[in-house]
Short mmCIF file of C-alpha atoms in Angstrom, two decimals:
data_model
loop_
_atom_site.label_atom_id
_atom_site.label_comp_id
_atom_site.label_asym_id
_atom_site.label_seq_id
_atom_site.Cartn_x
_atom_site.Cartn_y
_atom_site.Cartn_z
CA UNK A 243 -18.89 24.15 -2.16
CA UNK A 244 -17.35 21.45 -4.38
CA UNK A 245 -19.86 18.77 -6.02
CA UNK A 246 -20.48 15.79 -4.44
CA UNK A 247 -18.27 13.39 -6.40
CA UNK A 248 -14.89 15.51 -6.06
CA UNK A 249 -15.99 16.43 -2.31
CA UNK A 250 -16.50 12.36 -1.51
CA UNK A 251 -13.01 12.15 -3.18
CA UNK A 252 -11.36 14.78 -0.72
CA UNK A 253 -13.13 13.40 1.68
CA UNK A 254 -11.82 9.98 1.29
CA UNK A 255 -8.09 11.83 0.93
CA UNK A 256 -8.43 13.07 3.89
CA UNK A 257 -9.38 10.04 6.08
CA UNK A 258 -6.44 8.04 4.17
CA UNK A 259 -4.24 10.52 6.02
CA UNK A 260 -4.80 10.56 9.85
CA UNK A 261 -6.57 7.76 12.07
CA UNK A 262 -9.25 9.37 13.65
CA UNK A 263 -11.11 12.56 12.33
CA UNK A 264 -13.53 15.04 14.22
CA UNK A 265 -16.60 15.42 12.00
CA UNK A 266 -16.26 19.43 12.74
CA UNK A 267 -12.37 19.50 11.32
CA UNK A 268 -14.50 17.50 8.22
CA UNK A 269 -16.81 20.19 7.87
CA UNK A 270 -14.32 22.94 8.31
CA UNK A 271 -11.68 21.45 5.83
CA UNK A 272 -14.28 20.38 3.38
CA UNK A 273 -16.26 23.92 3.85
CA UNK A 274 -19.75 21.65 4.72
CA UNK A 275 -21.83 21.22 7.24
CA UNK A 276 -21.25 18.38 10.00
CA UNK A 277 -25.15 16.88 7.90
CA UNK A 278 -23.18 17.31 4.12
CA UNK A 279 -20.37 15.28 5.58
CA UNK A 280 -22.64 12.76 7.61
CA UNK A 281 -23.89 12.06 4.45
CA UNK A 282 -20.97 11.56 2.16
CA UNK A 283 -19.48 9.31 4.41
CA UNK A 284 -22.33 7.09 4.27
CA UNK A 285 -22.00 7.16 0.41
CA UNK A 286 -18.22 6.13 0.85
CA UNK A 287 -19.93 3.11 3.18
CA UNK A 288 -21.96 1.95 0.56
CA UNK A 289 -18.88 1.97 -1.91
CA UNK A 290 -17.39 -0.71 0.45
CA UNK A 291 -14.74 1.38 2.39
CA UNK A 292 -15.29 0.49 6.15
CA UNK A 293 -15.76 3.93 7.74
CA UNK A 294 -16.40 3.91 11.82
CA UNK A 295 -18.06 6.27 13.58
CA UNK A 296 -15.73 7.88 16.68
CA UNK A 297 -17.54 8.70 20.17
CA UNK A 298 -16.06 10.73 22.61
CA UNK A 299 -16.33 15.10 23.23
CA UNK A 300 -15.46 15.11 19.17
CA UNK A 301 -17.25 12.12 18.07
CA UNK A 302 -15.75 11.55 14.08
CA UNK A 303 -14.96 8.79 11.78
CA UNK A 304 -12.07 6.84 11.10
CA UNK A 305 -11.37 4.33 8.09
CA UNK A 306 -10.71 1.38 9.06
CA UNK A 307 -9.22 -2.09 7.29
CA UNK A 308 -11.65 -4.16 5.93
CA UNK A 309 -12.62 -7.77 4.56
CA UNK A 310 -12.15 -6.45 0.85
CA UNK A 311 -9.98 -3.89 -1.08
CA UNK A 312 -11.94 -1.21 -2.26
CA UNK A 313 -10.20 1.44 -4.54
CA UNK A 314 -7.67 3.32 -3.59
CA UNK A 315 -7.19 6.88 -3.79
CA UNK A 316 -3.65 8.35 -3.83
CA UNK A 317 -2.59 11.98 -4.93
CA UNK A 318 -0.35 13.08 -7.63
CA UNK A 319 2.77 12.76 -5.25
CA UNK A 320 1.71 9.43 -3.71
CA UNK A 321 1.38 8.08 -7.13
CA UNK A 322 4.86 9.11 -8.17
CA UNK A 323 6.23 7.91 -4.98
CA UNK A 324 4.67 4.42 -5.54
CA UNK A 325 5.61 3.69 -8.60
CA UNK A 326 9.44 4.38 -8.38
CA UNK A 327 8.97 2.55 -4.77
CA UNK A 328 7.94 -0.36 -6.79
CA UNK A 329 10.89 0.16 -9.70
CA UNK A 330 13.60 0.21 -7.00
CA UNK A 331 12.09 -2.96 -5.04
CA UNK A 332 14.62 -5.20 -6.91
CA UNK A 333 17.14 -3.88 -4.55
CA UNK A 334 15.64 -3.99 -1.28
CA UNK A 335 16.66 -7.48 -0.47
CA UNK A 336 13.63 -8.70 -0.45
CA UNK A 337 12.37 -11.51 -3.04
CA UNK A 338 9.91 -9.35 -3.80
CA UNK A 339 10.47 -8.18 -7.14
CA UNK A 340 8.05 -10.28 -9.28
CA UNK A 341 5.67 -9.27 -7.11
CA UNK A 342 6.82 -5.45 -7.48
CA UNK A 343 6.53 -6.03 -11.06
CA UNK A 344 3.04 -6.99 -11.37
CA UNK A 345 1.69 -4.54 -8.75
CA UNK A 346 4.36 -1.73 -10.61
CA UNK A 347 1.78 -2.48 -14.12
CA UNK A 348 -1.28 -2.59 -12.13
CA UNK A 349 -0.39 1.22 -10.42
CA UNK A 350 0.81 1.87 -13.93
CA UNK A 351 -2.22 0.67 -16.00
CA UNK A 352 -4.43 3.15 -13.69
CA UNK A 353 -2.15 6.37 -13.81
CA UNK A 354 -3.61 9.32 -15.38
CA UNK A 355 -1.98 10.38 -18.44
CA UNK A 356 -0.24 13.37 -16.62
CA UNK A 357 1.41 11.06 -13.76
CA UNK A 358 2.35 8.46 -16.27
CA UNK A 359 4.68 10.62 -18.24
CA UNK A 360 6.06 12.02 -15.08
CA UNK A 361 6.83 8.88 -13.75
CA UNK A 362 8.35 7.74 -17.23
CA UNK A 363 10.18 10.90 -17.45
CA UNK A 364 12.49 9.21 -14.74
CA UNK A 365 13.91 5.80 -15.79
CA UNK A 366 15.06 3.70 -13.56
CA UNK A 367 17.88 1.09 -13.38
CA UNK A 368 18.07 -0.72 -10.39
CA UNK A 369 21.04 -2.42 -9.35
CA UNK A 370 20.75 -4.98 -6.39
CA UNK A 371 23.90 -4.63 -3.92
CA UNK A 372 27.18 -6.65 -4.61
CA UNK A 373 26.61 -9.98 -2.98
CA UNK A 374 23.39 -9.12 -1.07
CA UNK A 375 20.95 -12.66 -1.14
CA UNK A 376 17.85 -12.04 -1.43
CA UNK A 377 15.57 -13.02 1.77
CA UNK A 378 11.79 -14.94 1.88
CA UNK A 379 9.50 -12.20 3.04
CA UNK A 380 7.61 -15.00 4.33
CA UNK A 381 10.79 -14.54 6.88
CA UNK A 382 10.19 -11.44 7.10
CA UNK A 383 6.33 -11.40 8.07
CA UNK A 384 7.26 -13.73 10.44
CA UNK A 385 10.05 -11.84 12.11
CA UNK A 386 8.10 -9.02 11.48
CA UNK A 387 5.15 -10.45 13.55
CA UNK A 388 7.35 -11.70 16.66
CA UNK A 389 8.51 -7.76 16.82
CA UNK A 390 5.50 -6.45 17.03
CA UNK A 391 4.08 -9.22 19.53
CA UNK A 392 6.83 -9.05 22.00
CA UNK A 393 6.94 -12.54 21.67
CA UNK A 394 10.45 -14.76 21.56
CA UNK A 395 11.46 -16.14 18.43
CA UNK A 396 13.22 -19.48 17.81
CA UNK A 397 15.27 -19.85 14.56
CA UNK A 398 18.17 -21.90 13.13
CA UNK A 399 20.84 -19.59 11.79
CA UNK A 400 22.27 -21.20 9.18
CA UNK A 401 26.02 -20.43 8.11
CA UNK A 402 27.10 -18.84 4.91
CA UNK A 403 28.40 -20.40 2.15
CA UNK A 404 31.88 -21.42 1.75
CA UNK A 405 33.20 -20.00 -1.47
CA UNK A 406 34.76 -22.72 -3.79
CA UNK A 407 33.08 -25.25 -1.31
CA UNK A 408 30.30 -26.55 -3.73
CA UNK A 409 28.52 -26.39 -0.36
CA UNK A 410 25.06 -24.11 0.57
CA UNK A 411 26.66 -23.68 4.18
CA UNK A 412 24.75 -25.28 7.00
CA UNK A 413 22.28 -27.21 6.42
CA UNK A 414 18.36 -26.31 7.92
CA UNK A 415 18.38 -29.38 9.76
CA UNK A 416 21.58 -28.99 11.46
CA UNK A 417 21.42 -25.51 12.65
CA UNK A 418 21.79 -25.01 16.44
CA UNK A 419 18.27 -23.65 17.53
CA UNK A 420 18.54 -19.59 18.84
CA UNK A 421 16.15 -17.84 21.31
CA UNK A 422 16.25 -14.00 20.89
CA UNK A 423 13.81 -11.17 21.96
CA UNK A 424 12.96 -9.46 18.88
CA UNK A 425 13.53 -5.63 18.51
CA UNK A 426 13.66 -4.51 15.42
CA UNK A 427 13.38 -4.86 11.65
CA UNK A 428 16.36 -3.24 9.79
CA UNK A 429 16.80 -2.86 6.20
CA UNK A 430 20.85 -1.79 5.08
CA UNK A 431 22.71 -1.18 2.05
CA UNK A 432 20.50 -3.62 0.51
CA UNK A 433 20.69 -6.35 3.70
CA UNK A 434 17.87 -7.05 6.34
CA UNK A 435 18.76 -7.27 9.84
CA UNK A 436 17.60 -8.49 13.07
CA UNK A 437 18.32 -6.70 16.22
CA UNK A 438 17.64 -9.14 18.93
CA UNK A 439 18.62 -9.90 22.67
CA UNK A 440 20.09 -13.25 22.80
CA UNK A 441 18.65 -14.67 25.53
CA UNK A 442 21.36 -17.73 25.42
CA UNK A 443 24.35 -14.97 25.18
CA UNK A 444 22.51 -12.44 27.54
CA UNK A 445 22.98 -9.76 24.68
CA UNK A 446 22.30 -7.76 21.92
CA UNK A 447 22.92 -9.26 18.95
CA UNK A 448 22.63 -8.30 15.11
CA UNK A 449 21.38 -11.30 13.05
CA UNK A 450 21.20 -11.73 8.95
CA UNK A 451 17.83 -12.23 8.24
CA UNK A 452 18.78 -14.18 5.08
CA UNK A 453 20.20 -16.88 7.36
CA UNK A 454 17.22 -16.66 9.68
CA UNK A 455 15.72 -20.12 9.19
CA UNK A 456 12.05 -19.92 11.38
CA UNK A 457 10.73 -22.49 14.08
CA UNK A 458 7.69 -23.09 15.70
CA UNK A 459 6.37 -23.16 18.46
CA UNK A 460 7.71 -20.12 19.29
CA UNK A 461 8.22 -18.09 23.18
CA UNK A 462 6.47 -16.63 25.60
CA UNK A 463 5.83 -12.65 25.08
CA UNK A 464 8.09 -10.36 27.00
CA UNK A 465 8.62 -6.69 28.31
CA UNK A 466 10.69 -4.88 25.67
CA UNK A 467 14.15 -4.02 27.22
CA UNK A 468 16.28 -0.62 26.08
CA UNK A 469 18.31 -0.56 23.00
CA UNK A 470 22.18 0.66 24.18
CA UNK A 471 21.99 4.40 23.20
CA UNK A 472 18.08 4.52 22.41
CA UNK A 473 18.23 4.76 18.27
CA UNK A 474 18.62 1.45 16.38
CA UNK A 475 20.31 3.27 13.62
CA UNK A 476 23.06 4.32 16.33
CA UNK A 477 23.33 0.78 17.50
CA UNK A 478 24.07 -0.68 14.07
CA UNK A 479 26.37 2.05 13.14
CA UNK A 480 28.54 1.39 15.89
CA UNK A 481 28.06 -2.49 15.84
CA UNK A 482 29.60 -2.94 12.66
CA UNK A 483 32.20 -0.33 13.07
CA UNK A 484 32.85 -2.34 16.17
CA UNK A 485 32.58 0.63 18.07
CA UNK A 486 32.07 0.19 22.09
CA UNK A 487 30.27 3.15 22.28
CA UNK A 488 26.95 4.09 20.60
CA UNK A 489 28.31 7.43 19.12
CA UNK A 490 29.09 5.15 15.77
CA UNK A 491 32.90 6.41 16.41
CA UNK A 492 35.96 3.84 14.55
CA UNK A 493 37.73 2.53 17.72
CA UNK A 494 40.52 3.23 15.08
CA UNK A 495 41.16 6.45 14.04
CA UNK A 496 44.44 7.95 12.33
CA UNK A 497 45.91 10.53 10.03
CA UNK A 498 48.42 10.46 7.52
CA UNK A 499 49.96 12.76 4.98
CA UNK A 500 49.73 11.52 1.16
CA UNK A 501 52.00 12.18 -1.63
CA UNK A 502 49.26 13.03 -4.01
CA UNK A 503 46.64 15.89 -4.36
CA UNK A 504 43.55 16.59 -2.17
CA UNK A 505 41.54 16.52 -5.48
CA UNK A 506 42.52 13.43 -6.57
CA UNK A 507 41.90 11.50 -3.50
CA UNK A 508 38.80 13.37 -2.11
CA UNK A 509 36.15 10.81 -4.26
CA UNK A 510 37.92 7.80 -2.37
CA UNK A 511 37.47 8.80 1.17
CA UNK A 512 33.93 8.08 1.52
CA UNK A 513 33.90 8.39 5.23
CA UNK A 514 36.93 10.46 6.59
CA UNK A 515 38.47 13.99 5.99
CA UNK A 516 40.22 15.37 3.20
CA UNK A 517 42.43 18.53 3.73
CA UNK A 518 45.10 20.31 1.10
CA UNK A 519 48.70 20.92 2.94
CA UNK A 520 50.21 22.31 -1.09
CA UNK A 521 52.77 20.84 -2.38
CA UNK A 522 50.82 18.17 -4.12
CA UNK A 523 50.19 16.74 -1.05
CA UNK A 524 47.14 16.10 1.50
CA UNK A 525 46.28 14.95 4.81
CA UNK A 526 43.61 12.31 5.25
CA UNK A 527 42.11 11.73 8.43
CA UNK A 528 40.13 8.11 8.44
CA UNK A 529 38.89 5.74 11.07
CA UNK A 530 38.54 1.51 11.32
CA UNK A 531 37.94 -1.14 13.55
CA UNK A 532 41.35 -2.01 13.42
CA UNK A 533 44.70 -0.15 13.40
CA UNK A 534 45.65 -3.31 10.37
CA UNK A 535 42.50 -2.58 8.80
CA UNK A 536 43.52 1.14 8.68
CA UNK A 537 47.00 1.01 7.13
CA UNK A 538 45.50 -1.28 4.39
CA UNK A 539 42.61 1.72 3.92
CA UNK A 540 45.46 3.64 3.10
CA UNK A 541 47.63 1.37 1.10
CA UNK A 542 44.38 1.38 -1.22
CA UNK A 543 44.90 4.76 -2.48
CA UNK A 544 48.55 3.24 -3.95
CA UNK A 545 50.85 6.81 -3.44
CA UNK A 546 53.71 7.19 -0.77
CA UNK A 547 52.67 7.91 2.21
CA UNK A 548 54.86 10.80 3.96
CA UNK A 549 53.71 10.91 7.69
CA UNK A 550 51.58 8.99 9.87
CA UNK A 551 49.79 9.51 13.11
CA UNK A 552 49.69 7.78 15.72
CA UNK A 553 52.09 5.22 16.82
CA UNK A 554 49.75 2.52 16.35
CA UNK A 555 49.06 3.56 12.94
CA UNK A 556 52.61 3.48 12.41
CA UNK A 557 53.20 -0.37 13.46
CA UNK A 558 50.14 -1.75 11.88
CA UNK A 559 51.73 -0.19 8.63
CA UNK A 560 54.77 -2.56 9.68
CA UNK A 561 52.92 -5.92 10.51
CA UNK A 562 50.88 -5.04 7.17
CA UNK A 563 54.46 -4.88 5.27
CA UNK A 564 55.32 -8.17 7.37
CA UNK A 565 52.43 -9.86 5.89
CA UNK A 566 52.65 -9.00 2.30
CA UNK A 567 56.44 -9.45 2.45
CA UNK A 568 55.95 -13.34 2.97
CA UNK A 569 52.75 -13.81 0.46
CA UNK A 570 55.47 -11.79 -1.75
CA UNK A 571 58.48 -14.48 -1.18
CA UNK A 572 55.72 -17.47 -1.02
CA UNK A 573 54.59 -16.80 -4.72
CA UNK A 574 55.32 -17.24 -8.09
CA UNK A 575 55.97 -13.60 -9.55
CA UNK A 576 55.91 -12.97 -13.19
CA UNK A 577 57.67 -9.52 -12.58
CA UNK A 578 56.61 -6.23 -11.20
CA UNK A 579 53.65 -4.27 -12.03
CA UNK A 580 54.75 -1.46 -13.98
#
C-alpha cells in the first residue's frame, strides 16, 4: 500500500480523469479499502478541492469546480502537452498569446527538473498563418456561450478590409444586424469559424469569427437542427471547396500530362495525385472549384503541359490564355522573362 501523501496524489489523478467514480473502482485501483479512501478524500476536502459524494447502487465521488483554484496535479505527459500547447498559442488565432505567455512561465516555473529539460529539449518557433487576424476571445466566449445555450445570436458582420483603401472595412456601427442559430465553434489553418443557420437566408452558413461583431439582447433558445452530412469537419471541407455534396469532393476535377518529372512536381501537389508515365514526364490528377481555377493550378507548376482531360479542362485553359493575353497587350513590358 502506497503512503498516504503519494496515494492522496493518485487519488486526486484519478478523479481529474473521469466525472464520476465508484468508491469500490477507488479502492480497487488504489489497492485500499472503500474506509482508506473515505478518508483521503476528506483530506483532499480540507486542501480546498471540492469533492462530492455520488448516491446511487455505486455511490462515489466526483470533483467538482469550485469557488477557488486549488493546485493542480498533471502527469509527466500532461505537463509536456501543456506547455508546448501554450508555446504554439501564438498561432491559434486567438489574441491570446500574452496571456499564453504568462501562464507558459507560471507551468514552467513549477516543472520538475526532469519535465523542464524535456520540454526545452523541443524549441519551438511559432509562426502565425499568412494573413490570419487575430480574434477577441471575448468573441469567442461569447459565441462560445450562445453554442452551448441553443440560444440565437445577433451580430454585425463587419466587411474586410480593402487593401490600398486606408479603410478598416465596415464600420461596427454600420453593419447590417444577422440572426443565426449557433452550431459550432471551428478553429482552421489558423482561422475561427462559425457554423450557423441563417435564420434570414434559411441556411447554413460559415461565418469569420474575426468579423463577428456581438449584440445584445440576444434570441430565444432553439432545438438544434442537423448539420448536412452529420460531421462539421465534412461540412467545412466541402463548403470551401464549394462542393454540393458533403463528401469534401472538388466539383472540378481534371488530369493532365506534364512535361517534367514525377519527382520534381510531387512536393507541389499538396492535394491531388502524382503518377510517373517515363519519359520525363507525369500525370497529375487535381481537383477545384472551378474548371478556371484548375488550369491556373496547373499553369503554377510553369512546364508544358502535353495532354489534358476533360473538355472543360481544356477550354478553361483557353479563356485562361484569353485573359492573360489582354493583361499581356494592356501593359508595359520590359521584355521577357528569361
Amino acid at each position: 500500500m502506497p503512503t498516504t501523501a503519494p496515494r492522496l496524489l493518485a487519488l486526486l489523478s484519478l478523479l481529474q480523469t473521469r466525472r464520476d467514480w465508484p468508491a469500490a473502482l477507488l479502492a480497487d485501483r488504489l489497492d485500499v479499502t472503500d474506509r482508506t479512501v473515505r478518508r483521503d478524500v476528506d483530506r483532499l476536502r480540507e486542501l480546498g478541492y471540492p469533492i462530492t459524494s455520488t448516491r446511487g447502487r455505486e455511490g462515489g465521488y466526483r470533483l467538482d469546480a469550485g469557488a477557488r483554484l486549488p493546485p493542480l496535479l498533471f502527469d509527466d505527459e500532461q505537463a509536456v502537452a501543456l506547455t508546448l500547447a501554450l508555446r504554439a498559442a501564438a498561432a491559434s488565432g486567438a489574441d491570446i498569446e500574452e496571456a499564453a505567455e504568462r501562464a507558459l512561465r507560471t507551468v514552467r516555473q513549477v516543472l520538475p527538473s526532469r519535465l523542464a529539460h524535456r520540454v526545452d529539449a523541443v524549441p519551438v518557433t511559432v509562426v502565425a498563418g499568412p494573413g490570419a487576424p487575430a480574434v477577441d476571445p471575448a468573441v469567442l466566449t461569447t459565441i462560445g456561450a450562445a453554442v452551448r445555450a441553443r440560444e440565437v445570436l445577433r451580430f454585425g458582420y463587419v466587411g474586410p478590409a480593402r487593401a490600398g483603401s486606408g479603410t478598416g472595412g465596415t464600420p461596427d456601427a454600420d453593419a447590417p444586424t444577422r440572426r443565426v442559430e449557433p452550431h459550432h465553434v471551428v478553429a482552421r489553418a489558423g482561422r475561427w469559424y462559425l457554423v450557423a443557420w441563417d435564420l434570414d437566408v434559411g441556411d447554413w452558413r460559415v461565418f469569420r469569427a474575426d468579423r463577428v461583431r456581438p449584440r445584445t439582447p440576444g434570441g430565444a433558445r432553439f432545438d438544434p437542427r442537423e448539420l448536412p452530412g452529420g460531421d462539421v469537419e465534412a461540412f467545412l471541407a466541402a463548403r470551401f471547396r464549394g462542393a454540393a455534396t458533403m463528401d469534401g469532393a472538388w466539383p472540378c476535377r481534371g488530369t493532365v500530362v506534364l512535361a517534367a518529372d514525377a519527382r520534381d512536381v510531387a512536393p507541389f501537389v499538396t492535394d491531388g495525385v502524382v503518377e510517373d508515365v517515363g519519359g520525363g514526364r507525369c500525370r497529375v490528377t487535381l481537383g477545384s472549384w472551378s474548371w478556371v481555377a484548375l488550369a491556373a493550378a496547373v499553369a503554377r507548376f510553369d512546364v508544358a503541359v502535353l495532354q489534358v482531360e476533360p473538355l472543360e479542362l481544356a477550354g478553361a485553359f483557353a479563356v485562361l490564355a484569353d485573359r492573360f493575353a489582354r493583361v499581356a497587350a494592356t501593359s508595359d513590358r520590359p521584355g521577357r522573362p528569361g
